[in-house]
């Protein structure tokens, strides 16, 4: 912010000098002063549009992920689930822009159609990647609830590689009810490694990055596998059949 103030002062000074130079050019009929005035004015406007971006050290983000993962691991262990965690799509919820995780604690539990459905034996959790998925949506300028897999297959590489610059490469494949995403050299690598140390989370909920992308299908989905091969994270999702 201090640096931005200095840039603003310089920009306003250049703008003022530019206006003075343009006024002097009219008075003295000088083309040199015209070019100087236009140049100063142009660059001052460019500088005024430069806004500071807040950067947080990646080590701080990694540090905050550990206690959250530890807490979720304990919660799941206490519940003693009888099946994989299921990411329920937004249409199942009152908040149509959100998503939630359902963890069944009874064998052969029917997938709930809403959070308050009677006879449902299980636990609901807020996905660890919910805030991240909302950031992706804001950057894309649309909600995942208004898109389909074809849209994501086309736009996720642009989002990750060119716009946000958080990954070197991303490959998105769909086959029947299976979605496979491979992300190479992404900034969440250490956070995902930390998450994989927690067995319960790793087996069903996944890291924040896996969790963020789970919302995108618009259907009930489970995270089948999350593997690390060198710099590449491979995530495999399974789209579940919805009960009628």
Short mmCIF file of C-alpha atoms in Angstrom, two decimals:
data_model
loop_
_atom_site.label_atom_id
_atom_site.label_comp_id
_atom_site.label_asym_id
_atom_site.label_seq_id
_atom_site.Cartn_x
_atom_site.Cartn_y
_atom_site.Cartn_z
CA UNK A 1 0.00 0.00 0.00
CA UNK A 2 2.90 2.35 0.76
CA UNK A 3 4.33 1.66 -2.67
CA UNK A 4 0.93 2.35 -4.24
CA UNK A 5 0.76 5.76 -2.51
CA UNK A 6 4.14 6.70 -3.96
CA UNK A 7 3.02 5.61 -7.43
CA UNK A 8 -0.16 7.69 -7.06
CA UNK A 9 1.81 10.80 -6.09
CA UNK A 10 4.11 10.36 -9.07
CA UNK A 11 1.13 9.78 -11.38
CA UNK A 12 -0.69 12.92 -10.23
CA UNK A 13 2.51 14.96 -10.59
CA UNK A 14 2.98 13.65 -14.14
CA UNK A 15 -0.67 14.39 -14.94
CA UNK A 16 -0.32 17.96 -13.68
CA UNK A 17 2.88 18.53 -15.64
CA UNK A 18 1.20 17.04 -18.70
CA UNK A 19 -1.69 19.48 -18.48
CA UNK A 20 0.72 22.39 -17.97
CA UNK A 21 2.73 21.25 -20.99
CA UNK A 22 -0.41 21.04 -23.14
CA UNK A 23 -1.51 24.49 -22.04
CA UNK A 24 1.97 25.88 -22.78
CA UNK A 25 1.95 24.25 -26.22
CA UNK A 26 -1.24 26.12 -27.09
CA UNK A 27 0.25 29.35 -25.83
CA UNK A 28 3.58 29.03 -27.61
CA UNK A 29 2.39 26.89 -30.57
CA UNK A 30 4.99 24.22 -29.82
CA UNK A 31 4.60 20.69 -31.17
CA UNK A 32 7.35 19.50 -28.81
CA UNK A 33 5.35 20.57 -25.78
CA UNK A 34 2.28 18.82 -27.26
CA UNK A 35 4.09 15.48 -27.44
CA UNK A 36 5.57 15.95 -23.97
CA UNK A 37 2.14 16.84 -22.54
CA UNK A 38 0.39 13.91 -24.22
CA UNK A 39 3.12 11.49 -23.10
CA UNK A 40 3.00 12.63 -19.48
CA UNK A 41 -0.80 12.56 -19.42
CA UNK A 42 -1.00 9.10 -20.99
CA UNK A 43 1.50 7.48 -18.62
CA UNK A 44 0.02 9.17 -15.57
CA UNK A 45 -3.39 7.63 -16.39
CA UNK A 46 -1.75 4.21 -16.83
CA UNK A 47 -0.07 4.52 -13.42
CA UNK A 48 -3.33 5.56 -11.76
CA UNK A 49 -4.98 2.37 -12.99
CA UNK A 50 -2.30 0.21 -11.42
CA UNK A 51 -3.79 -1.24 -8.23
CA UNK A 52 -1.95 -3.23 -5.58
CA UNK A 53 -2.51 -6.98 -5.38
CA UNK A 54 -2.38 -8.64 -1.99
CA UNK A 55 0.06 -11.55 -1.93
CA UNK A 56 0.23 -14.11 0.86
CA UNK A 57 3.21 -16.39 1.24
CA UNK A 58 2.34 -19.93 0.23
CA UNK A 59 3.91 -21.22 3.45
CA UNK A 60 1.24 -19.37 5.44
CA UNK A 61 -1.56 -20.99 3.44
CA UNK A 62 0.03 -24.40 3.89
CA UNK A 63 0.29 -23.81 7.65
CA UNK A 64 -3.42 -22.97 7.95
CA UNK A 65 -4.41 -26.16 6.11
CA UNK A 66 -2.90 -28.52 8.70
CA UNK A 67 -5.15 -27.77 11.74
CA UNK A 68 -8.27 -27.79 9.56
CA UNK A 69 -7.39 -31.18 8.09
CA UNK A 70 -6.61 -32.58 11.55
CA UNK A 71 -9.98 -31.44 12.87
CA UNK A 72 -11.95 -32.90 9.95
CA UNK A 73 -10.04 -36.18 10.28
CA UNK A 74 -11.07 -36.49 13.94
CA UNK A 75 -14.70 -35.66 13.18
CA UNK A 76 -14.92 -38.33 10.48
CA UNK A 77 -13.20 -40.91 12.68
CA UNK A 78 -15.72 -40.29 15.48
CA UNK A 79 -18.66 -40.70 13.13
CA UNK A 80 -17.39 -44.09 11.85
CA UNK A 81 -18.78 -43.80 8.32
CA UNK A 82 -20.16 -46.81 6.46
CA UNK A 83 -19.46 -45.49 2.98
CA UNK A 84 -17.70 -42.85 0.94
CA UNK A 85 -18.44 -39.18 1.41
CA UNK A 86 -20.75 -37.82 -1.29
CA UNK A 87 -20.61 -34.27 -2.62
CA UNK A 88 -24.24 -33.22 -2.97
CA UNK A 89 -24.88 -30.75 -5.81
CA UNK A 90 -26.34 -27.28 -5.24
CA UNK A 91 -29.83 -28.31 -6.39
CA UNK A 92 -30.10 -30.40 -3.21
CA UNK A 93 -29.65 -27.33 -1.01
CA UNK A 94 -31.49 -24.18 -0.02
CA UNK A 95 -28.45 -22.17 -1.15
CA UNK A 96 -28.40 -22.92 -4.87
CA UNK A 97 -24.85 -21.60 -5.22
CA UNK A 98 -23.37 -23.83 -2.53
CA UNK A 99 -22.51 -27.50 -2.09
CA UNK A 100 -22.17 -29.87 0.85
CA UNK A 101 -20.68 -33.25 1.77
CA UNK A 102 -22.85 -36.08 3.05
CA UNK A 103 -21.14 -38.85 5.03
CA UNK A 104 -23.38 -41.91 5.58
CA UNK A 105 -23.10 -43.69 8.93
CA UNK A 106 -25.49 -46.48 8.01
CA UNK A 107 -24.84 -49.15 5.39
CA UNK A 108 -26.85 -48.80 2.16
CA UNK A 109 -28.05 -45.34 3.15
CA UNK A 110 -30.22 -43.79 0.43
CA UNK A 111 -28.80 -40.56 -0.89
CA UNK A 112 -30.68 -37.69 0.76
CA UNK A 113 -32.60 -35.31 -1.48
CA UNK A 114 -32.23 -32.48 1.05
CA UNK A 115 -30.34 -31.71 4.21
CA UNK A 116 -33.42 -31.95 6.43
CA UNK A 117 -34.84 -35.17 4.96
CA UNK A 118 -36.28 -37.54 7.55
CA UNK A 119 -34.73 -40.96 8.02
CA UNK A 120 -31.28 -39.88 6.87
CA UNK A 121 -28.54 -41.27 9.08
CA UNK A 122 -25.35 -39.41 8.37
CA UNK A 123 -23.36 -36.25 8.80
CA UNK A 124 -23.13 -33.13 6.68
CA UNK A 125 -19.90 -31.19 6.25
CA UNK A 126 -18.94 -27.99 4.46
CA UNK A 127 -16.42 -28.92 1.74
CA UNK A 128 -12.86 -27.72 2.47
CA UNK A 129 -12.65 -26.35 -1.07
CA UNK A 130 -15.92 -24.37 -1.08
CA UNK A 131 -14.27 -20.94 -0.89
CA UNK A 132 -11.81 -21.97 -3.59
CA UNK A 133 -14.60 -23.09 -5.93
CA UNK A 134 -16.38 -19.76 -5.43
CA UNK A 135 -13.17 -17.95 -6.36
CA UNK A 136 -12.98 -20.03 -9.56
CA UNK A 137 -16.59 -19.11 -10.35
CA UNK A 138 -16.00 -15.41 -9.77
CA UNK A 139 -12.95 -15.47 -12.03
CA UNK A 140 -14.87 -17.29 -14.77
CA UNK A 141 -17.78 -14.90 -14.35
CA UNK A 142 -20.31 -17.70 -14.01
CA UNK A 143 -21.57 -20.25 -11.51
CA UNK A 144 -20.75 -23.93 -11.86
CA UNK A 145 -24.49 -24.54 -11.45
CA UNK A 146 -25.06 -22.86 -14.83
CA UNK A 147 -22.38 -24.79 -16.71
CA UNK A 148 -21.83 -28.34 -17.91
CA UNK A 149 -18.86 -30.68 -18.29
CA UNK A 150 -18.16 -29.47 -21.83
CA UNK A 151 -17.84 -25.90 -20.59
CA UNK A 152 -15.47 -26.94 -17.82
CA UNK A 153 -13.38 -29.09 -20.14
CA UNK A 154 -12.90 -26.05 -22.37
CA UNK A 155 -12.44 -23.33 -19.75
CA UNK A 156 -10.63 -24.92 -16.81
CA UNK A 157 -7.27 -25.02 -18.67
CA UNK A 158 -7.59 -21.29 -19.44
CA UNK A 159 -8.54 -20.56 -15.84
CA UNK A 160 -5.71 -22.55 -14.26
CA UNK A 161 -2.92 -21.86 -16.75
CA UNK A 162 -3.49 -18.41 -18.26
CA UNK A 163 -5.80 -16.47 -15.95
CA UNK A 164 -4.87 -17.54 -12.41
CA UNK A 165 -1.50 -19.08 -13.34
CA UNK A 166 -1.81 -21.70 -10.61
CA UNK A 167 -0.85 -24.72 -12.71
CA UNK A 168 1.48 -25.57 -15.55
CA UNK A 169 -0.97 -27.89 -17.29
CA UNK A 170 -4.38 -29.50 -16.77
CA UNK A 171 -6.05 -32.40 -18.55
CA UNK A 172 -9.79 -33.03 -18.20
CA UNK A 173 -11.34 -36.32 -19.40
CA UNK A 174 -14.81 -37.84 -19.03
CA UNK A 175 -15.77 -41.44 -19.71
CA UNK A 176 -19.22 -42.75 -18.79
CA UNK A 177 -19.66 -41.83 -15.11
CA UNK A 178 -15.98 -41.23 -14.45
CA UNK A 179 -14.18 -37.88 -14.57
CA UNK A 180 -10.39 -37.81 -14.52
CA UNK A 181 -8.48 -34.55 -13.99
CA UNK A 182 -4.69 -34.35 -14.09
CA UNK A 183 -3.08 -31.11 -12.89
CA UNK A 184 0.64 -30.59 -13.34
CA UNK A 185 2.86 -28.42 -11.14
CA UNK A 186 0.06 -26.59 -9.29
CA UNK A 187 0.47 -24.22 -6.33
CA UNK A 188 -1.66 -26.40 -4.02
CA UNK A 189 0.79 -29.29 -4.16
CA UNK A 190 2.03 -28.97 -0.57
CA UNK A 191 -1.48 -28.51 0.80
CA UNK A 192 -2.62 -31.65 -1.05
CA UNK A 193 0.39 -33.58 0.27
CA UNK A 194 -0.49 -32.50 3.80
CA UNK A 195 -4.10 -33.61 3.29
CA UNK A 196 -3.02 -37.05 2.04
CA UNK A 197 -1.38 -37.68 5.42
CA UNK A 198 -4.89 -37.90 6.91
CA UNK A 199 -6.35 -41.24 5.88
CA UNK A 200 -10.07 -40.52 6.35
CA UNK A 201 -9.93 -37.25 4.41
CA UNK A 202 -7.73 -38.67 1.68
CA UNK A 203 -10.04 -41.66 1.13
CA UNK A 204 -13.26 -39.73 0.57
CA UNK A 205 -13.15 -35.93 0.92
CA UNK A 206 -9.87 -35.12 -0.81
CA UNK A 207 -7.69 -32.03 -0.66
CA UNK A 208 -9.12 -28.48 -1.04
CA UNK A 209 -8.35 -28.52 -4.78
CA UNK A 210 -10.21 -31.84 -5.32
CA UNK A 211 -13.04 -30.54 -3.19
CA UNK A 212 -13.29 -27.28 -5.15
CA UNK A 213 -13.65 -29.06 -8.47
CA UNK A 214 -16.22 -31.57 -7.14
CA UNK A 215 -18.98 -28.95 -7.27
CA UNK A 216 -18.54 -28.46 -11.00
CA UNK A 217 -20.46 -31.56 -12.18
CA UNK A 218 -23.83 -30.51 -10.78
CA UNK A 219 -24.52 -34.11 -9.71
CA UNK A 220 -23.84 -36.26 -6.62
CA UNK A 221 -20.18 -37.22 -6.85
CA UNK A 222 -17.54 -39.13 -4.92
CA UNK A 223 -13.78 -38.74 -5.05
CA UNK A 224 -12.51 -42.20 -5.91
CA UNK A 225 -8.76 -41.59 -5.98
CA UNK A 226 -6.26 -38.80 -5.60
CA UNK A 227 -2.72 -39.72 -6.61
CA UNK A 228 0.55 -37.86 -6.93
CA UNK A 229 2.95 -38.80 -9.73
CA UNK A 230 5.94 -36.50 -9.60
CA UNK A 231 4.56 -32.98 -10.19
CA UNK A 232 1.18 -34.22 -11.42
CA UNK A 233 -1.91 -34.70 -9.26
CA UNK A 234 -4.42 -37.15 -10.70
CA UNK A 235 -7.98 -36.96 -9.38
CA UNK A 236 -10.71 -39.41 -10.32
CA UNK A 237 -14.37 -38.66 -9.59
CA UNK A 238 -17.36 -40.95 -9.89
CA UNK A 239 -20.77 -39.51 -10.75
CA UNK A 240 -23.46 -41.28 -8.75
CA UNK A 241 -26.86 -42.33 -9.99
CA UNK A 242 -29.56 -40.16 -8.43
CA UNK A 243 -32.54 -41.77 -6.75
CA UNK A 244 -35.89 -40.91 -8.27
#
